[in-house]
C-alpha cells in the first residue's frame, strides 16, 4: 500500500477524505497518477466519499440549514426545537444555539455531524447525564428510504423506522435529510481538569490506587449530571474535562473535594483546575478550540460499556482489565463516564433502539491506537487484530452480557449483533427488511449486513450467491 499523504486525507471539508485509514482503497486514490494500474477496482472518476468500486457516497455538507422552532407540537412534547439539515456539524449547531440562548445536544468534537451517524448511534456529549442522549431528544426526522421515498419519521408516522433509526446505527435504514430535536435554555457549566502522572508518584501502585479512587467517584458525579471525559494510559490519567452542566465553580469544588481529600491524605501528587463557563459553546471552546477542535480520530478502535453494577460492586476487576490492556504501550483508553437513562429526557423506556447495555452503563471505555502511516498496512492490521483478540476481550471478561457503543467500537467485533444492538437486534432486522428488502444500504457491522459477504479480494458479494 502506498504511504498516505496525511495532509490530503485528513481534511473533512473534502469529499475525498476518509476517517479510518484501514478502509482506504490504497491501490487507487484520487491522487494516483492516471496511467498507473489498480490492484483493486478502477481509477476514481468521481469526487464522492467512497473508497470502494461501485459504491456511492453522498455529500451532505451542503445541507446546512439550522431552523429554530419556538413552539414545536408533537405527540409527547411541546416546546422549543430545532430542525437541523444533514450536513450540520456540532460547531455550527452550538454557535447558532448559543446566539439564541439555547443548547443543542451534540458530541465533544466540534466537527462531528449531528444528524447522521451520531444520532443514529445514540450520541453522547457534555449534556448526556443531564438531558439524555442525543437520540433520546429527537422529535422527528426526514429520511429517504431505499425505495426513493422521502418519509417523515415521528411517533405517529413510520414509527417503527423512527424507533429503529434512533440507536440502531447509521447508514443502513435510509438517508437522513434532517433531524428535529429538542433544544433547552443555555446554562452555566462548571468543569474540572484533573491530571495524575504515574511518574510523579513515589510508588507505582499509588497511581493505580488513585485511578481506582477516580472510578469510585463516577456514580456521584453522573448522578449530579456530570460527564467525565478522560484519557488513561500506563502513565497518565487526564480528565479533560469533568463537565457539570448547571453547576457553579463552587459546586464543582464541593463535588471534587472527596477525591482531592483522598489524594491529599495519601500525599499523591495531582493537578486540579476548576472553572465555570457561561454556556455550552464557551465550555466546549475551552476544551476544543473552535471551530474545528483538535480532537483526532482514534484510528484503531475497540470499546465496551462498563455497567454501573460492575463499577459499584466489582471495581477491582475493571481496574485489572484496564491495567492489562495498557501494558501494551500501543493502546490507550478514552473513558466516558456518563448516565444514559431515559428518565433524563422523559422518553418512555424502550421508545427507541438504544441498546439496554448503554442504559445500564456508567462508563464507556474506548480503546484506541494510532495508525503508523510509514509502516506497511499489515503491521497496522495486526494492531487491529490485537484489539480484537486481546484488548476488547479483557474488558468483555469482566462485563459479561454488556455491549459496546457502535460508534466507538471495533469493526471486527465478534458477535456484533449482540454487542452493538443487544436484545433489540431481532426487531431492528425486521424493520431493516421491511424498508430495505434488497439490502441496498450496507455497512460492515450495521443491521442486516449479513446479507453481504466481503470476499477475500475485498469485493462485496450477496451472501446467498456465495452459498450463505
Ligand atoms: C474526533 C471524533 C470525536 C467523536 N466524539 C464523539 C462524541 O463526543 N460523542 C459521540 O457519541 N460520538 C463521538 N464520535 C463518534 C461519532 O458519533 C461517529 O463517528 C459517528 O458515526 C459520526 O457520524 P457522522 O455522520 O459524522 O459520520 P460518518 O462517518 O459520515 O458516518 C458514520 C455512519 O453513519 C452513516 N451516515 C452518515 N450520515 C448519514 C445520513 N445523513 N443518513 C444516514 N446515514 C448516515 C454513514 O453511512 C456511516 O455508516 C466521535 C468521532 C470522532 C471521529
Coordinates of C-alpha atoms and ligand atoms in Angstrom, one line a residue:
X1 CA 0.0 0.0 0.0
X2 CA 1.3 3.4 -0.8
X3 CA 2.0 5.7 2.1
X4 CA -0.8 8.1 2.7
X5 CA -0.4 11.8 2.3
X6 CA -1.8 12.6 5.7
X7 CA -2.3 16.3 4.9
X8 CA -4.5 15.4 2.0
X9 CA -6.5 12.7 3.6
X10 CA -7.3 14.3 7.0
X11 CA -9.4 17.2 5.6
X12 CA -13.1 16.8 6.4
X13 CA -14.1 19.6 4.0
X14 CA -13.1 17.4 1.1
X15 CA -15.5 14.7 -0.1
X16 CA -12.4 12.5 -0.9
X17 CA -11.3 12.5 2.8
X18 CA -11.6 9.3 4.8
X19 CA -11.6 8.9 8.5
X20 CA -10.1 5.4 9.1
X21 CA -7.0 4.6 7.0
X22 CA -7.8 0.9 7.4
X23 CA -10.5 1.3 4.8
X24 CA -8.7 3.3 2.3
X25 CA -8.7 1.5 -1.0
X26 CA -4.9 2.2 -1.3
X27 CA -4.3 0.9 -4.8
X28 CA -6.2 3.7 -6.5
X29 CA -6.8 7.0 -4.7
X30 CA -7.9 10.3 -6.3
X31 CA -4.2 11.2 -6.2
X32 CA -2.9 8.1 -8.1
X33 CA -1.5 9.1 -11.4
X34 CA -4.0 8.2 -14.2
X35 CA -1.5 6.0 -16.0
X36 CA -1.0 3.6 -13.1
X37 CA -2.9 0.4 -12.8
X38 CA -5.1 -0.5 -9.8
X39 CA -4.7 -3.7 -7.8
X40 CA -8.4 -3.5 -6.9
X41 CA -11.2 -1.5 -8.6
X42 CA -10.8 1.3 -11.1
X43 CA -9.4 4.8 -11.1
X44 CA -11.7 7.1 -9.1
X45 CA -13.5 9.1 -11.6
X46 CA -16.0 10.9 -9.3
X47 CA -15.4 13.1 -6.3
X48 CA -17.5 11.5 -3.6
X49 CA -16.7 10.0 -0.3
X50 CA -16.3 6.4 -1.4
X51 CA -13.3 4.1 -1.2
X52 CA -14.8 1.1 -3.0
X53 CA -15.6 0.5 -6.6
X54 CA -19.3 0.8 -7.4
X55 CA -20.1 2.5 -4.1
X56 CA -21.8 5.8 -4.0
X57 CA -21.1 8.4 -1.3
X58 CA -23.5 11.2 -0.6
X59 CA -22.0 14.6 0.2
X60 CA -24.2 16.2 2.9
X61 CA -22.2 19.3 3.6
X62 CA -24.5 21.5 1.5
X63 CA -27.4 20.7 3.8
X64 CA -26.5 23.2 6.5
X65 CA -29.9 24.6 7.5
X66 CA -30.5 25.4 11.2
X67 CA -34.1 26.4 11.9
X68 CA -35.3 27.1 15.4
X69 CA -39.0 26.3 16.1
X70 CA -40.4 28.3 19.1
X71 CA -43.3 26.0 19.7
X72 CA -43.0 22.5 18.3
X73 CA -46.1 20.5 18.9
X74 CA -45.6 16.7 18.9
X75 CA -47.3 13.6 20.4
X76 CA -45.1 13.6 23.6
X77 CA -43.6 17.1 23.6
X78 CA -44.5 20.7 23.1
X79 CA -41.8 23.3 23.3
X80 CA -38.7 24.7 21.7
X81 CA -37.0 22.7 19.0
X82 CA -34.5 22.9 16.1
X83 CA -34.5 21.4 12.7
X84 CA -31.0 20.6 11.5
X85 CA -30.0 19.7 7.9
X86 CA -28.0 16.6 7.4
X87 CA -24.7 18.4 7.0
X88 CA -24.7 20.5 10.2
X89 CA -21.7 19.9 12.3
X90 CA -21.5 20.5 16.1
X91 CA -19.5 23.7 15.9
X92 CA -22.2 25.3 13.7
X93 CA -25.1 24.0 15.8
X94 CA -23.5 25.1 19.1
X95 CA -22.8 28.6 17.8
X96 CA -26.3 29.1 16.3
X97 CA -27.9 27.8 19.5
X98 CA -25.7 29.9 21.7
X99 CA -26.7 33.0 19.8
X100 CA -30.3 32.2 20.5
X101 CA -29.6 31.5 24.2
X102 CA -30.1 27.8 23.7
X103 CA -28.3 24.5 23.7
X104 CA -28.4 21.5 21.3
X105 CA -27.2 18.0 22.2
X106 CA -24.1 17.2 20.2
X107 CA -20.8 15.5 20.9
X108 CA -17.4 16.7 22.0
X109 CA -15.6 17.0 18.7
X110 CA -16.9 20.2 17.0
X111 CA -16.6 18.7 13.5
X112 CA -18.7 15.6 14.1
X113 CA -22.0 15.9 12.3
X114 CA -25.1 15.7 14.5
X115 CA -27.9 14.2 12.4
X116 CA -26.2 11.2 10.7
X117 CA -24.1 8.5 12.4
X118 CA -24.1 10.5 15.7
X119 CA -27.8 10.5 16.4
X120 CA -28.3 7.1 14.7
X121 CA -25.8 5.5 17.1
X122 CA -27.1 7.3 20.1
X123 CA -24.8 10.3 20.5
X124 CA -23.3 11.2 23.8
X125 CA -21.8 14.6 24.8
X126 CA -21.3 17.0 27.7
X127 CA -25.0 17.2 28.4
X128 CA -25.8 13.5 28.4
X129 CA -26.1 12.9 32.1
X130 CA -28.3 16.0 32.5
X131 CA -30.6 15.8 29.4
X132 CA -30.1 12.3 28.0
X133 CA -28.6 11.0 24.7
X134 CA -29.0 12.9 21.5
X135 CA -31.2 10.2 20.1
X136 CA -33.5 10.4 23.2
X137 CA -34.2 14.1 22.3
X138 CA -35.1 13.6 18.7
X139 CA -38.7 14.5 17.8
X140 CA -38.9 13.9 14.1
X141 CA -36.7 13.1 11.1
X142 CA -36.8 13.2 7.3
X143 CA -35.3 10.2 5.7
X144 CA -35.1 8.9 2.2
X145 CA -35.6 5.1 2.2
X146 CA -34.2 2.6 -0.2
X147 CA -37.3 2.9 -2.5
X148 CA -36.5 6.5 -3.0
X149 CA -39.4 7.8 -0.9
X150 CA -38.8 10.9 1.3
X151 CA -40.5 9.9 4.6
X152 CA -41.3 11.8 7.8
X153 CA -40.5 9.7 10.9
X154 CA -42.1 10.5 14.2
X155 CA -44.0 8.8 17.0
X156 CA -47.1 9.0 14.7
X157 CA -45.6 8.5 11.2
X158 CA -43.4 5.5 10.2
X159 CA -43.0 5.0 13.9
X160 CA -41.2 1.6 13.5
X161 CA -38.5 3.2 11.4
X162 CA -38.4 6.1 13.8
X163 CA -37.7 3.7 16.7
X164 CA -35.0 1.9 14.7
X165 CA -33.0 4.8 13.4
X166 CA -32.5 6.3 16.9
X167 CA -29.9 3.9 18.2
X168 CA -29.9 1.2 15.5
X169 CA -27.0 2.8 13.7
X170 CA -26.3 5.0 10.7
X171 CA -26.0 4.1 7.0
X172 CA -28.4 1.2 7.0
X173 CA -32.1 2.2 7.3
X174 CA -32.1 5.2 4.9
X175 CA -30.5 8.6 4.2
X176 CA -31.3 11.2 6.9
X177 CA -32.1 14.6 5.4
X178 CA -33.0 16.4 8.6
X179 CA -33.5 15.9 12.3
X180 CA -35.8 17.9 14.5
X181 CA -34.7 17.8 18.2
X182 CA -35.5 19.4 21.5
X183 CA -33.5 22.5 22.5
X184 CA -33.0 23.8 26.0
X185 CA -32.1 27.1 27.7
X186 CA -28.3 27.6 27.8
X187 CA -26.8 27.4 31.2
X188 CA -23.5 27.9 33.1
X189 CA -21.2 24.9 33.0
X190 CA -18.9 24.1 35.9
X191 CA -15.9 22.0 35.0
X192 CA -12.7 20.4 36.3
X193 CA -9.5 19.4 34.6
X194 CA -7.7 16.7 36.6
X195 CA -4.3 15.2 35.9
X196 CA -2.4 12.4 37.5
X197 CA 1.0 11.3 36.4
X198 CA 2.5 7.9 37.4
X199 CA 6.0 9.4 37.2
X200 CA 5.1 12.0 39.8
X201 CA 4.3 9.4 42.4
X202 CA 6.9 7.8 44.7
X203 CA 5.3 4.4 44.3
X204 CA 3.8 2.9 41.1
X205 CA 0.8 1.5 43.0
X206 CA -0.2 5.0 44.2
X207 CA -1.0 5.9 40.6
X208 CA -3.3 2.9 40.2
X209 CA -4.9 3.4 43.6
X210 CA -5.7 6.9 42.6
X211 CA -7.2 5.8 39.3
X212 CA -9.4 3.4 41.3
X213 CA -10.5 6.2 43.6
X214 CA -11.3 8.3 40.5
X215 CA -13.5 5.4 39.2
X216 CA -15.2 5.2 42.6
X217 CA -16.4 8.8 42.3
X218 CA -18.1 8.4 39.0
X219 CA -21.5 7.3 40.3
X220 CA -21.7 10.5 42.5
X221 CA -20.6 12.7 39.6
X222 CA -23.0 11.3 37.0
X223 CA -25.9 11.4 39.4
X224 CA -25.2 15.2 39.7
X225 CA -25.5 15.5 35.9
X226 CA -21.7 15.2 35.3
X227 CA -20.0 13.8 32.3
X228 CA -16.4 12.6 32.8
X229 CA -14.2 12.5 29.6
X230 CA -10.8 11.2 30.3
X231 CA -7.7 9.6 28.9
X232 CA -6.0 6.7 30.7
X233 CA -2.6 5.3 29.8
X234 CA 0.1 3.4 31.8
X235 CA 1.5 6.8 32.8
X236 CA -1.4 9.2 32.8
X237 CA -5.0 9.8 33.9
X238 CA -6.1 13.1 32.3
X239 CA -9.7 14.1 32.8
X240 CA -10.3 17.0 30.4
X241 CA -12.8 17.8 31.4
X242 CA -15.3 16.7 34.0
X243 CA -18.4 18.6 32.9
X244 CA -21.2 19.6 35.3
X245 CA -24.0 21.5 33.4
X246 CA -25.8 24.0 35.5
X247 CA -23.2 23.9 38.3
X248 CA -21.1 26.7 39.6
X249 CA -17.4 26.7 40.2
X250 CA -18.2 26.4 44.0
X251 CA -20.5 23.4 43.3
X252 CA -17.7 21.6 41.4
X253 CA -15.2 22.3 44.1
X254 CA -17.6 20.6 46.5
X255 CA -18.1 17.7 44.1
X256 CA -14.4 17.1 43.7
X257 CA -13.5 17.6 47.4
X258 CA -13.8 13.9 48.3
X259 CA -11.3 13.0 45.5
X260 CA -8.8 15.7 46.4
X261 CA -9.1 14.9 50.1
X262 CA -8.5 11.3 49.5
X263 CA -5.4 12.1 47.4
X264 CA -4.1 14.7 49.8
X265 CA -4.4 12.2 52.7
X266 CA -2.0 9.9 50.8
X267 CA 0.4 12.5 49.5
X268 CA -0.5 11.7 46.0
X269 CA 0.6 14.4 43.5
X270 CA -2.0 15.6 41.0
X271 CA -3.2 18.8 39.4
X272 CA -6.8 20.1 39.5
X273 CA -8.2 23.2 37.9
X274 CA -11.8 24.1 38.4
X275 CA -13.6 26.6 36.1
X276 CA -17.0 27.9 35.2
X277 CA -18.2 28.8 31.7
X278 CA -21.2 31.0 30.9
X279 CA -22.6 28.5 28.4
X280 CA -22.1 25.3 26.4
X281 CA -20.3 27.0 23.5
X282 CA -17.9 28.7 25.8
X283 CA -17.3 25.4 27.7
X284 CA -16.7 23.3 24.5
X285 CA -14.5 26.1 23.1
X286 CA -12.3 25.9 26.2
X287 CA -11.7 22.2 25.6
X288 CA -11.7 22.0 21.8
X289 CA -10.5 25.3 20.2
X290 CA -13.4 26.3 17.9
X291 CA -14.4 25.9 15.2
X292 CA -12.7 22.6 14.4
X293 CA -11.2 21.5 17.7
X294 CA -8.1 19.4 17.9
X295 CA -9.5 16.0 18.8
X296 CA -8.1 13.5 16.3
X297 CA -9.9 10.3 15.5
X298 CA -8.7 7.0 17.0
X299 CA -7.6 5.0 14.0
X300 CA -7.6 1.6 15.6
X301 CA -10.5 1.3 17.9
X302 CA -12.5 -1.1 20.2
X303 CA -14.8 -0.5 23.1
X304 CA -17.0 -1.7 25.8
X305 CA -19.7 -0.4 28.2
X306 CA -18.9 -0.9 31.9
X307 CA -22.2 -1.5 33.7
X308 CA -22.9 0.7 36.8
X309 CA -23.3 -2.5 38.8
X310 CA -19.9 -3.8 37.8
X311 CA -18.2 -0.5 38.7
X312 CA -20.0 -0.3 42.1
X313 CA -19.7 -3.9 43.1
X314 CA -16.6 -5.2 41.3
X315 CA -14.4 -2.1 40.7
X316 CA -11.2 -4.1 41.1
X317 CA -12.0 -6.2 38.0
X318 CA -12.4 -3.0 35.9
X319 CA -9.1 -1.7 37.0
X320 CA -7.3 -5.0 36.5
X321 CA -8.7 -5.2 32.9
X322 CA -7.6 -1.7 32.2
X323 CA -4.1 -2.3 33.5
X324 CA -3.7 -5.5 31.5
X325 CA -4.8 -3.7 28.3
X326 CA -2.5 -0.7 28.9
X327 CA 0.5 -3.0 29.4
X328 CA 0.6 -2.8 25.7
X329 CA 2.0 0.7 25.1
X330 CA 0.3 0.9 21.7
X331 CA -3.1 1.2 23.5
X332 CA -4.8 3.9 25.5
X333 CA -8.2 4.1 26.9
X334 CA -10.7 7.0 26.3
X335 CA -13.2 7.0 29.1
X336 CA -16.6 8.5 29.0
X337 CA -18.3 8.4 32.5
X338 CA -22.0 9.1 32.0
X339 CA -25.5 8.2 32.8
X340 CA -27.8 7.5 29.8
X341 CA -31.1 6.6 31.4
X342 CA -34.4 7.5 29.8
X343 CA -35.7 9.5 32.8
X344 CA -33.3 12.3 31.9
X345 CA -35.2 13.1 28.7
X346 CA -38.6 11.8 29.7
X347 CA -38.5 9.2 26.9
X348 CA -40.7 6.2 27.7
X349 CA -38.4 3.2 28.3
X350 CA -37.8 1.2 25.2
X351 CA -39.1 4.0 23.0
X352 CA -36.0 4.0 20.7
X353 CA -33.3 1.4 19.8
X354 CA -30.6 2.5 22.2
X355 CA -29.3 -0.9 23.5
X356 CA -30.1 -1.9 27.1
X357 CA -26.4 -2.2 27.8
X358 CA -26.0 1.5 27.4
X359 CA -28.9 2.3 29.7
X360 CA -27.2 0.2 32.4
X361 CA -23.7 1.6 31.8
X362 CA -21.9 4.2 33.8
X363 CA -18.8 4.2 31.7
X364 CA -17.7 3.7 28.1
X365 CA -14.2 2.5 27.6
X366 CA -13.0 3.1 24.1
X367 CA -9.6 1.6 23.5
X368 CA -7.6 3.3 20.7
X369 CA -4.3 3.1 19.0
X370 CA -2.7 5.3 16.4
X371 CA -2.0 4.4 12.8
X372 CA 1.6 4.3 11.7
X373 CA 1.5 6.0 8.3
X374 CA 5.0 5.0 7.4
X375 CA 4.6 1.3 8.3
X376 CA 3.2 -1.3 6.0
X377 CA -0.6 -1.9 6.1
X378 CA -0.1 -5.4 7.5
X379 CA 1.7 -4.1 10.6
X380 CA -1.2 -1.7 11.3
X381 CA -3.7 -4.5 10.6
X382 CA -2.0 -6.6 13.3
X383 CA -2.8 -3.9 15.8
X384 CA -6.5 -4.1 15.0
X385 CA -6.2 -7.9 15.3
X386 CA -4.7 -7.5 18.8
X387 CA -7.6 -5.2 19.6
X388 CA -10.0 -8.0 18.6
X389 CA -8.3 -10.9 20.3
X390 CA -6.7 -9.4 23.4
X391 CA -7.7 -5.8 24.3
X392 CA -11.5 -5.9 24.0
X393 CA -11.8 -9.5 25.3
X394 CA -10.1 -8.3 28.5
X395 CA -13.0 -5.9 29.1
X396 CA -15.6 -8.5 28.0
X397 CA -14.4 -10.9 30.6
X398 CA -15.3 -8.6 33.4
X399 CA -18.5 -7.3 31.9
X400 CA -20.4 -10.4 30.7
X401 CA -23.7 -9.6 28.9
X402 CA -22.8 -5.9 28.4
X403 CA -22.1 -4.4 25.0
X404 CA -20.3 -1.6 23.1
X405 CA -21.1 1.8 21.6
X406 CA -21.3 1.1 17.9
X407 CA -19.8 4.5 17.1
X408 CA -16.7 3.9 19.2
X409 CA -16.1 0.2 18.8
X410 CA -14.2 -2.4 16.8
X411 CA -15.4 -3.1 13.3
X412 CA -14.1 -6.7 13.7
X413 CA -16.2 -7.2 16.9
X414 CA -17.3 -10.9 17.0
X415 CA -21.0 -11.3 17.8
X416 CA -21.5 -7.6 16.9
X417 CA -25.3 -8.2 16.7
X418 CA -25.4 -8.7 20.4
X419 CA -22.5 -6.4 21.4
X420 CA -23.8 -3.4 19.5
X421 CA -27.6 -3.9 19.5
X422 CA -28.4 -6.3 22.3
X423 CA -31.9 -7.6 22.6
X424 CA -33.1 -5.0 20.0
X425 CA -31.4 -6.9 17.1
X426 CA -34.3 -9.1 16.0
X427 CA -36.7 -6.2 15.8
X428 CA -34.2 -4.0 14.1
X429 CA -33.6 -6.7 11.5
X430 CA -37.3 -7.0 10.8
X431 CA -37.5 -3.2 10.2
X432 CA -34.5 -3.2 8.0
X433 CA -36.0 -6.0 5.9
X434 CA -39.3 -4.1 5.7
X435 CA -37.8 -0.8 4.4
X436 CA -34.8 -2.1 2.6
X437 CA -35.7 -5.6 1.4
X438 CA -32.9 -5.6 -1.2
X439 CA -30.3 -4.5 1.3
X440 CA -29.2 -1.5 -0.7
X441 CA -27.6 0.1 2.3
X442 CA -24.6 -1.7 3.8
X443 CA -22.0 -1.0 6.5
X444 CA -19.8 -3.7 8.0
X445 CA -21.5 -4.1 11.4
X446 CA -24.8 -2.4 10.5
X447 CA -28.2 -4.2 11.0
X448 CA -28.7 -6.6 8.1
X449 CA -25.2 -6.6 6.9
X450 CA -25.3 -10.5 7.0
X451 CA -26.9 -10.1 3.5
X452 CA -23.5 -9.3 2.2
X453 CA -20.1 -11.0 2.3
X454 CA -16.7 -9.4 1.9
X455 CA -14.8 -11.7 -0.4
X456 CA -11.1 -12.4 0.1
X457 CA -10.2 -9.9 -2.6
X458 CA -12.2 -7.2 -0.8
X459 CA -15.2 -7.3 -3.1
X460 CA -18.7 -7.2 -1.6
X461 CA -20.9 -10.1 -2.8
X462 CA -24.5 -11.1 -2.0
X463 CA -24.2 -13.7 0.7
X464 CA -26.8 -16.1 -0.8
X465 CA -24.9 -16.1 -4.1
X466 CA -21.9 -17.4 -2.3
X467 CA -24.0 -20.1 -0.7
X468 CA -24.6 -18.5 2.7
Ligands
LIG1 C1 -12.9 13.1 16.6 C2 -14.2 12.3 16.9 C3 -14.9 12.7 18.1 C4 -16.1 12.0 18.4 N1 -16.7 12.4 19.6 C5 -17.9 11.8 19.8 C6 -18.7 12.2 21.0 O1 -18.3 13.1 21.7 N2 -19.9 11.5 21.2 C7 -20.3 10.5 20.4 O2 -21.4 10.0 20.6 N3 -19.6 10.1 19.3 C8 -18.4 10.7 19.0 N4 -17.7 10.3 17.9 C9 -18.2 9.2 17.2 C10 -19.3 9.6 16.2 O3 -20.5 9.6 16.8 C11 -19.3 8.7 15.0 O4 -18.1 8.8 14.3 C12 -20.5 9.0 14.1 O5 -20.7 7.9 13.2 C13 -20.3 10.3 13.3 O6 -21.3 10.4 12.4 P1 -21.1 11.2 11.0 O7 -22.4 11.2 10.4 O8 -20.5 12.5 11.3 O9 -20.0 10.2 10.4 P2 -19.8 9.3 9.0 O10 -18.5 8.7 9.2 O11 -20.1 10.2 7.9 O12 -21.0 8.3 9.1 C14 -21.0 7.2 10.1 C15 -22.1 6.3 9.7 O13 -23.4 7.0 9.6 C16 -23.9 6.9 8.3 N5 -24.4 8.2 8.0 C17 -23.8 9.4 8.0 N6 -24.6 10.4 7.6 C18 -25.8 9.8 7.3 C19 -27.1 10.3 6.9 N7 -27.3 11.6 6.6 N8 -28.1 9.4 6.7 C20 -27.9 8.1 7.0 N9 -26.7 7.6 7.4 C21 -25.7 8.4 7.6 C22 -22.7 6.6 7.4 O14 -23.2 5.9 6.2 C23 -21.9 5.7 8.3 O15 -22.4 4.4 8.3 C24 -16.5 11.0 17.6 C25 -15.9 10.6 16.4 C26 -14.7 11.3 16.1 C27 -14.0 11.0 14.8

